[in-house]
Amino acid sequence: MKIRFKLNGREIEAEVEPNTLLLNLLREHLHLTGAKYGCGIGECGACTVLLDGEPILSCLTLAVEVDGREITTIEGLARDGELHPLQRAFLEEGAVQCGFCTPGMILTAKALLDENPNPSEEEIREYLKGNLCRCTGYVNIVKAVKRAAEEMAR
Amino acid sequence: MSMWINRIDTHILPINFQYHAPKTLEEALKLLAEYGDEAKILSGGTDLLVKMKQRLIEPRHIISLRNLTELRGIREVEGGIHIGAATKLREIERSQIIAERLPLLHEAVKAIGSIQIRNMGTIGGNLCNASPAADSAVALMALGAELHAQSIEGERIIPIENFFKGPGATALKPVELLTAIRIPPPPENYGWAFRKIGRTSLDIATVNAAVLLTLRGGRIDLCRIALGAVAPTPVRAVRAEEHLRGREPTPELIQEASELVVEDISPITDVRGTAEYRVEASKALVRDALNLSIERAGGGGR
Amino acid sequence: MRQSFRFIGRSTPRMDGVAKVTGREIYASDIYLPDMLYARVLKSPYPHARVKHIDVSGAERLGAVVVTYRDVPDVVYCPRLVSTPEATYKDWRVLTGKPLYVGDPIAAVAAESEELAQRALEAIEVEFEVLEPSFDPLESMRPGKPLLHERIRYMGEEVEVENNIACTMEIEQGDVERGFEEADVVLEREYRTNRRYHCQLEPKTAVVRPEPGGGVTIWTTTQSIHNTRLLIHEIFGIPVGKINVVKTALGGAFGSSIQTNIVVPIAVALALKARKPVRLAYTREEDLHEHCAYQMIFRLKLGARRDGRLTAGSLEAILDIGAHQIQAYPLLGCLVGWWVSLYKLPNLRYVGKAVYTNKVPSCAMRGYGNPQITWAVESLMDELAEELGLDPLEFKLLNHVGLGDLFWGQGPTVKSIIKSSGVEELVRRGARLIGWDKRPKPGAQRGRYRRGIGFGRGFHTSSAGAPVPGTVVDYTGAMLKVNEDGTLDYVTAMMDCGGGTLTAHAKIIAEEIGVPLECVNIVRADTQTTLYDVCTHASRGVYAGGAAALQVAREVKRKLLELAARVLDAYPHALKIRPDEERGQGVIYVEGVEGREITIGELASMARHKNWGTIAAVASVRQGSCPPHFTAYFVEVEVDTETGKVRPIRVVAGADVGRVINPKLAEGQIHGGFAMGWSMALLEDTPYDPRSGDLLNKGFITDYKLPTARDLPPLEDFQVFFVETEEPTGPFGAKGLGEGALNPVAGAIANAIYNAIGVRFYELPITPDKILKALKGGERR
Ligand SMILES: Cc1cc2nc3c(=O)[nH]c(=O)nc-3n(C[C@H](O)[C@H](O)[C@H](O)COP(=O)(O)OP(=O)(O)OC[C@H]3O[C@@H](n4cnc5c(N)ncnc54)[C@H](O)[C@@H]3O)c2cc1C
Ligand code: FES
Ligand code: FES
């Protein structure tokens, strides 16, 4: 089946099977390996991408279902080589350890800040609870999201 | 079945099916009529795809609701509030109408999964999946919702009490589609509460409970208590409700009523908790929910 | 006097950070090669069985390449190569005809797509003879129980296994009986830990490309590229030089890739047969059937005099290792080492037994048995203090193993004297910060929500270095060369598992030589271009790996100064190097003489034009010591006595890691350690279904819960502090941290729960279920 969708700002066309998962389309066919497989059943959030700006799980999304929609992956976040404030804040705050959860975590956080530019700590924690991190205990991640929010408000 | 372990591969969806994305409800119903048992409705997919990956179901046809805008949206209608079955959980959570008129549902929906899950999942999916733990189900039970089912034969209305038939089983026929949920206007000055216990904050309920009640002259008048994950389907705690009705909500009464929930539940032991734990937790949740509801209804509470 | 440093002790972003936040970092599971085949593994559905018949023709008809247990080399091996042969038992084969747990690999297929590979897998037909399984080590040890392994290999010989006991260790010092007689109070308790799963976010993966000439290139999730290479050589006989294991980023491991994961030899076997690149990426559910932490049963007895002195201790430990030995024997040694290094025991007896069961094989998990035994000891010490009427803090400080004492860094063969310790300060400061004096009396509260404060302390070794060789391999190689623009290429085989190890190395190099941090380029390396490094484990990354980095930096600096002395017409020892951020490199100058300077780039270019050769150094470094880093946790919890739920209220965590190289990243280790300890205490377990013999969660993490951001304490209630000491043997005085950050957490939480509700628990995890049951039954042991 042929589908067309916008990927990181670019119109693209892809040939997929009905059972092709969005995650595999991105990673294997479109060579965007930023979205990770961590569980395949919706529990970890490592495969998070933005669908029309909202975080969804690409491991539970049929590729055909994004026909006509817009997808943003972590690779599409930095604009013209300039890091997104969230990416900078994750670096500065030591919010990255092994980094496997990072792409999904940053995308979810982006959706949060787009929707709520000044979230409380509790709102941040609630919003990020679908993204598991085994390394950081989330402390520096929460700090980074706060910091990015402050920077973006400036 | 013994080689089940070798049939699971959650990297992919190891099942071949035909994909349909009907443009109209009518078209969808026709497809359902044609394929019946062999077809599965794809709404948000957060239950369906997991079950397919776990090889628990292997439909030959997938009928996607993605183009059916008529199945989406929330509006006030005569006779209550109408929610399209394919409305995303996130949309319900964000809806002004729901937050103001049905805060109980708002809170139950917010308790479902993560942001990602609620961006994908729909209320119809939550109900049709018929998990005994479904969070929206207990709230809708307490609210006395009606479910609208449609097939090419026509429409029928199923009170939510009669909808769940067991884990994964509903009153829907294979050719029927759930189109909408209708919630009657709640009574004046009602009190409500939703409570959920999971192992972590991202979990299917070990136990969940919803309460809706009103007070008249300092006595409990209308009262509905629903519990999830403690029986094959979400259940009403009828004995506790009866015990409360018409009486003054003293701490002793609340205590007695919460003890009575055991009469209507039949929990099992599974990975999420033991049967004994579920009994204890049910009592605690119902007591909390009753107290909070009474307070919200303007009573003294505790 | 405190030295002042440019990079050491300051928070700097990790050097692989930009790649990680932009999604450009490449992990083993991100490797897709042209013309590559996808592999799937046929796993045993039975916990104990024998394959009677296997028919793979269905898979082959679909075009798949298939290997079964009959096609792989007949080599019995141990997948972990950290210990010397004297401490290594071998009982693994690449694929097996006698599966020992649900999930044990029997055969594997490779095909052009994962869909096809999966179809081929499902087309394989197997007939099993089902054997009786054992799921409990006590049951498994009973005479007459079917043996998992009849014979295993040790030092090139076959040895018989009796009663499923994989290995044992006994140690006795002093006179234990007399020691207990001298005691005024003796307590004896039995503890049982949970069987945790690492749940590193990246499931195990191997991608193998056969090379012309018979070699293979391997990308895999590993904590040691060199040991992976040596193991593939051992199994397949491919010359070492023809095996190249490439470093990739690692999506967490926590000990689960110290050994070479089973995906590697399977993918090699398939690639050799297919003559094409093969990708074998485990799914999460397969990963959950690949490894887990050691579950342990302890019978622990401690005796003390009224004055608070411990007089004797005995520990019987039974380790449920699952179906294979990965490092059971070395662990028996480490376990006693952790035990005796917590508190001084003048008389002690230890009996350790590792037992086979028909469950997923166990391996090291952050702390290597230390979190388990520390939980038990910290719980019993608390209990003992109460019996003695002493403050647990004082009781523990009085008896703790500290400065000048002998420390067992890695079992009986790896010991050294402790030369730096901040224990006292950690405990005192932590107590002040949490308000230890104001903690409630245990069990005195009556309301629904009850709060309690608990204390746990611990340590972990930094590396397995020691003055004598011992039975553990521990050394690291490093190379450093100066490029013509003044940048430096740093080449090491050491892996960064996420802790920021290599960033720390870069800081050590930049500090030592005097160049801007950005000048240090961490080379993407592989086994063919690096010196041997044993493994990133045992909190050795900064302490041992950093020592190698420091040594090559010193050597390069010496050479730079020698050459610069010629050019600048000055004496080498009179020269200095300063990082010049504007010029983006180091500048060598003569102190006090204006204008007499040269940049490192100019010098390196000159060295090229004048044919002086590359300015470089190579070193292979062994640390002669294994200094413990120390931690102390104070945790306040709230127990809801009606739901049994425990909520974290406040955490104060202190660590003595020697000199802190990178505070933000070091704090990150504590944060992560606490989260892991929190769920070790309260949440994590992998119980089995006795009917199917499979994991109750079947491998789905739906039922292996980890804490989310929502389940952990708020920022302002999580306080971390460091007590800086100077470890004389560490690079710039640094020690390790990764594991000490976890070890005492579960003990602190268990003690906090006791403080809140007056109930002690002897089994992990402490679930709401158990709490309610205990409260209802009024149980109080
Ligand atoms: C990680 C994770 C966490 C979760 N947490 C929770 C939780 O906390 N609480 C909770 O209640 N649930 C939870 N769920 C379950 C799930 O997300 C919800 O039940 C969700 O609402 C399902 O909606 P859906 O649109 O995705 O359903 P789908 O998967 O699309 O459908 C579910 C089932 O209903 C059928 N169906 C869907 N719509 C219709 C219709 N209109 N007519 C007839 N049949 C229909 C489908 O054929 C399918 O059998 C979780 C799931 C995951 C993966
Ligand atoms: S891989 Fe999609 S949620 Fe884990
Ligand atoms: S940084 Fe490793 S999982 Fe989050």
Short mmCIF file of N, CA and C in Angstrom, two decimals, chain B residues 66-126:
data_model
loop_
_atom_site.label_atom_id
_atom_site.label_comp_id
_atom_site.label_asym_id
_atom_site.label_seq_id
_atom_site.Cartn_x
_atom_site.Cartn_y
_atom_site.Cartn_z
N ARG B 66 -10.32 5.16 11.46
CA ARG B 66 -9.62 6.45 11.37
C ARG B 66 -10.34 7.52 10.54
N ASN B 67 -11.10 7.10 9.55
CA ASN B 67 -11.77 8.11 8.71
C ASN B 67 -13.18 8.47 9.18
N LEU B 68 -13.65 7.81 10.22
CA LEU B 68 -15.05 8.00 10.60
C LEU B 68 -15.19 9.15 11.60
N THR B 69 -15.18 10.36 11.07
CA THR B 69 -15.26 11.53 11.96
C THR B 69 -16.57 11.54 12.74
N GLU B 70 -17.60 10.91 12.17
CA GLU B 70 -18.89 10.92 12.89
C GLU B 70 -18.83 10.13 14.20
N LEU B 71 -17.79 9.31 14.35
CA LEU B 71 -17.68 8.56 15.61
C LEU B 71 -16.86 9.31 16.64
N ARG B 72 -16.51 10.54 16.30
CA ARG B 72 -15.68 11.28 17.24
C ARG B 72 -16.37 12.53 17.76
N GLY B 73 -16.01 12.92 18.92
CA GLY B 73 -16.47 14.21 19.44
C GLY B 73 -17.35 14.06 20.66
N ILE B 74 -17.45 15.18 21.36
CA ILE B 74 -18.20 15.23 22.61
C ILE B 74 -19.20 16.36 22.49
N ARG B 75 -20.45 16.08 22.75
CA ARG B 75 -21.39 17.20 22.74
C ARG B 75 -22.53 16.96 23.71
N GLU B 76 -23.14 18.09 24.10
CA GLU B 76 -24.30 17.98 24.97
C GLU B 76 -25.52 17.80 24.08
N VAL B 77 -26.29 16.80 24.41
CA VAL B 77 -27.50 16.54 23.63
C VAL B 77 -28.65 16.42 24.61
N GLU B 78 -29.81 16.36 24.03
CA GLU B 78 -30.96 16.13 24.88
C GLU B 78 -30.76 14.74 25.50
N GLY B 79 -30.99 14.63 26.74
CA GLY B 79 -30.79 13.33 27.37
C GLY B 79 -29.36 13.09 27.78
N GLY B 80 -28.55 14.12 27.81
CA GLY B 80 -27.23 13.95 28.41
C GLY B 80 -26.06 14.40 27.57
N ILE B 81 -24.98 13.68 27.76
CA ILE B 81 -23.76 14.02 27.04
C ILE B 81 -23.39 12.85 26.15
N HIS B 82 -23.07 13.22 24.91
CA HIS B 82 -22.79 12.21 23.90
C HIS B 82 -21.29 12.20 23.63
N ILE B 83 -20.71 11.00 23.67
CA ILE B 83 -19.29 10.87 23.33
C ILE B 83 -19.16 9.82 22.22
N GLY B 84 -18.58 10.23 21.10
CA GLY B 84 -18.38 9.29 20.01
C GLY B 84 -17.43 8.18 20.46
N ALA B 85 -17.71 6.96 20.00
CA ALA B 85 -16.92 5.82 20.49
C ALA B 85 -15.45 5.93 20.13
N ALA B 86 -15.16 6.58 19.00
CA ALA B 86 -13.76 6.67 18.58
C ALA B 86 -13.09 7.95 19.06
N THR B 87 -13.68 8.59 20.03
CA THR B 87 -13.06 9.79 20.59
C THR B 87 -11.82 9.40 21.39
N LYS B 88 -10.74 10.12 21.11
CA LYS B 88 -9.49 9.82 21.81
C LYS B 88 -9.63 10.14 23.29
N LEU B 89 -8.99 9.34 24.11
CA LEU B 89 -9.04 9.58 25.55
C LEU B 89 -8.50 10.97 25.89
N ARG B 90 -7.48 11.39 25.16
CA ARG B 90 -6.91 12.72 25.39
C ARG B 90 -7.93 13.82 25.15
N GLU B 91 -8.77 13.61 24.14
CA GLU B 91 -9.77 14.62 23.83
C GLU B 91 -10.79 14.72 24.96
N ILE B 92 -11.13 13.58 25.52
CA ILE B 92 -12.08 13.58 26.65
C ILE B 92 -11.45 14.28 27.84
N GLU B 93 -10.18 13.97 28.07
CA GLU B 93 -9.46 14.56 29.19
C GLU B 93 -9.39 16.08 29.05
N ARG B 94 -9.28 16.56 27.81
CA ARG B 94 -9.13 18.00 27.59
C ARG B 94 -10.47 18.71 27.46
N SER B 95 -11.55 17.94 27.37
CA SER B 95 -12.84 18.56 27.07
C SER B 95 -13.36 19.36 28.26
N GLN B 96 -13.75 20.59 27.96
CA GLN B 96 -14.33 21.47 28.96
C GLN B 96 -15.64 20.88 29.48
N ILE B 97 -16.44 20.39 28.54
CA ILE B 97 -17.74 19.83 28.92
C ILE B 97 -17.57 18.71 29.94
N ILE B 98 -16.65 17.82 29.64
CA ILE B 98 -16.46 16.68 30.54
C ILE B 98 -15.91 17.14 31.89
N ALA B 99 -14.94 18.03 31.85
CA ALA B 99 -14.35 18.47 33.10
C ALA B 99 -15.41 19.12 34.00
N GLU B 100 -16.31 19.87 33.37
CA GLU B 100 -17.31 20.56 34.19
C GLU B 100 -18.49 19.69 34.56
N ARG B 101 -19.00 18.96 33.58
CA ARG B 101 -20.23 18.21 33.83
C ARG B 101 -19.97 16.82 34.40
N LEU B 102 -18.88 16.21 33.96
CA LEU B 102 -18.62 14.82 34.38
C LEU B 102 -17.20 14.66 34.91
N PRO B 103 -16.87 15.39 35.97
CA PRO B 103 -15.49 15.31 36.48
C PRO B 103 -15.09 13.88 36.83
N LEU B 104 -16.04 13.06 37.18
CA LEU B 104 -15.73 11.66 37.50
C LEU B 104 -15.13 10.96 36.29
N LEU B 105 -15.73 11.19 35.14
CA LEU B 105 -15.20 10.57 33.92
C LEU B 105 -13.84 11.18 33.57
N HIS B 106 -13.75 12.49 33.73
CA HIS B 106 -12.48 13.18 33.47
C HIS B 106 -11.35 12.53 34.26
N GLU B 107 -11.60 12.31 35.52
CA GLU B 107 -10.55 11.76 36.35
C GLU B 107 -10.23 10.30 36.00
N ALA B 108 -11.26 9.54 35.71
CA ALA B 108 -11.03 8.13 35.35
C ALA B 108 -10.22 8.03 34.06
N VAL B 109 -10.54 8.89 33.11
CA VAL B 109 -9.83 8.85 31.83
C VAL B 109 -8.38 9.27 32.03
N LYS B 110 -8.16 10.26 32.87
CA LYS B 110 -6.80 10.72 33.13
C LYS B 110 -5.95 9.63 33.77
N ALA B 111 -6.61 8.68 34.41
CA ALA B 111 -5.88 7.61 35.09
C ALA B 111 -5.45 6.50 34.13
N ILE B 112 -5.87 6.62 32.88
CA ILE B 112 -5.54 5.54 31.93
C ILE B 112 -4.15 5.75 31.33
N GLY B 113 -3.29 4.75 31.50
CA GLY B 113 -2.00 4.69 30.82
C GLY B 113 -1.20 5.98 30.90
N SER B 114 -0.51 6.26 29.80
CA SER B 114 0.36 7.43 29.71
C SER B 114 -0.23 8.42 28.71
N ILE B 115 0.43 9.54 28.55
CA ILE B 115 0.02 10.52 27.53
C ILE B 115 -0.05 9.84 26.16
N GLN B 116 0.97 9.05 25.86
CA GLN B 116 0.99 8.40 24.55
C GLN B 116 -0.22 7.50 24.38
N ILE B 117 -0.50 6.71 25.42
CA ILE B 117 -1.63 5.78 25.35
C ILE B 117 -2.93 6.57 25.16
N ARG B 118 -3.06 7.67 25.86
CA ARG B 118 -4.32 8.43 25.75
C ARG B 118 -4.42 9.21 24.45
N ASN B 119 -3.27 9.53 23.84
CA ASN B 119 -3.33 10.14 22.51
C ASN B 119 -3.79 9.16 21.47
N MET B 120 -3.55 7.90 21.72
CA MET B 120 -3.90 6.87 20.74
C MET B 120 -5.24 6.22 21.08
N GLY B 121 -5.38 5.85 22.34
CA GLY B 121 -6.53 5.04 22.75
C GLY B 121 -7.83 5.82 22.75
N THR B 122 -8.92 5.09 22.61
CA THR B 122 -10.24 5.71 22.54
C THR B 122 -11.13 5.14 23.64
N ILE B 123 -12.20 5.85 23.89
CA ILE B 123 -13.09 5.38 24.95
C ILE B 123 -13.83 4.12 24.52
N GLY B 124 -14.20 4.09 23.24
CA GLY B 124 -14.86 2.88 22.73
C GLY B 124 -13.96 1.67 22.86
N GLY B 125 -12.68 1.88 22.57
CA GLY B 125 -11.72 0.79 22.69
C GLY B 125 -11.60 0.32 24.13
N ASN B 126 -11.57 1.27 25.04
CA ASN B 126 -11.46 0.92 26.46
C ASN B 126 -12.63 0.04 26.90
#
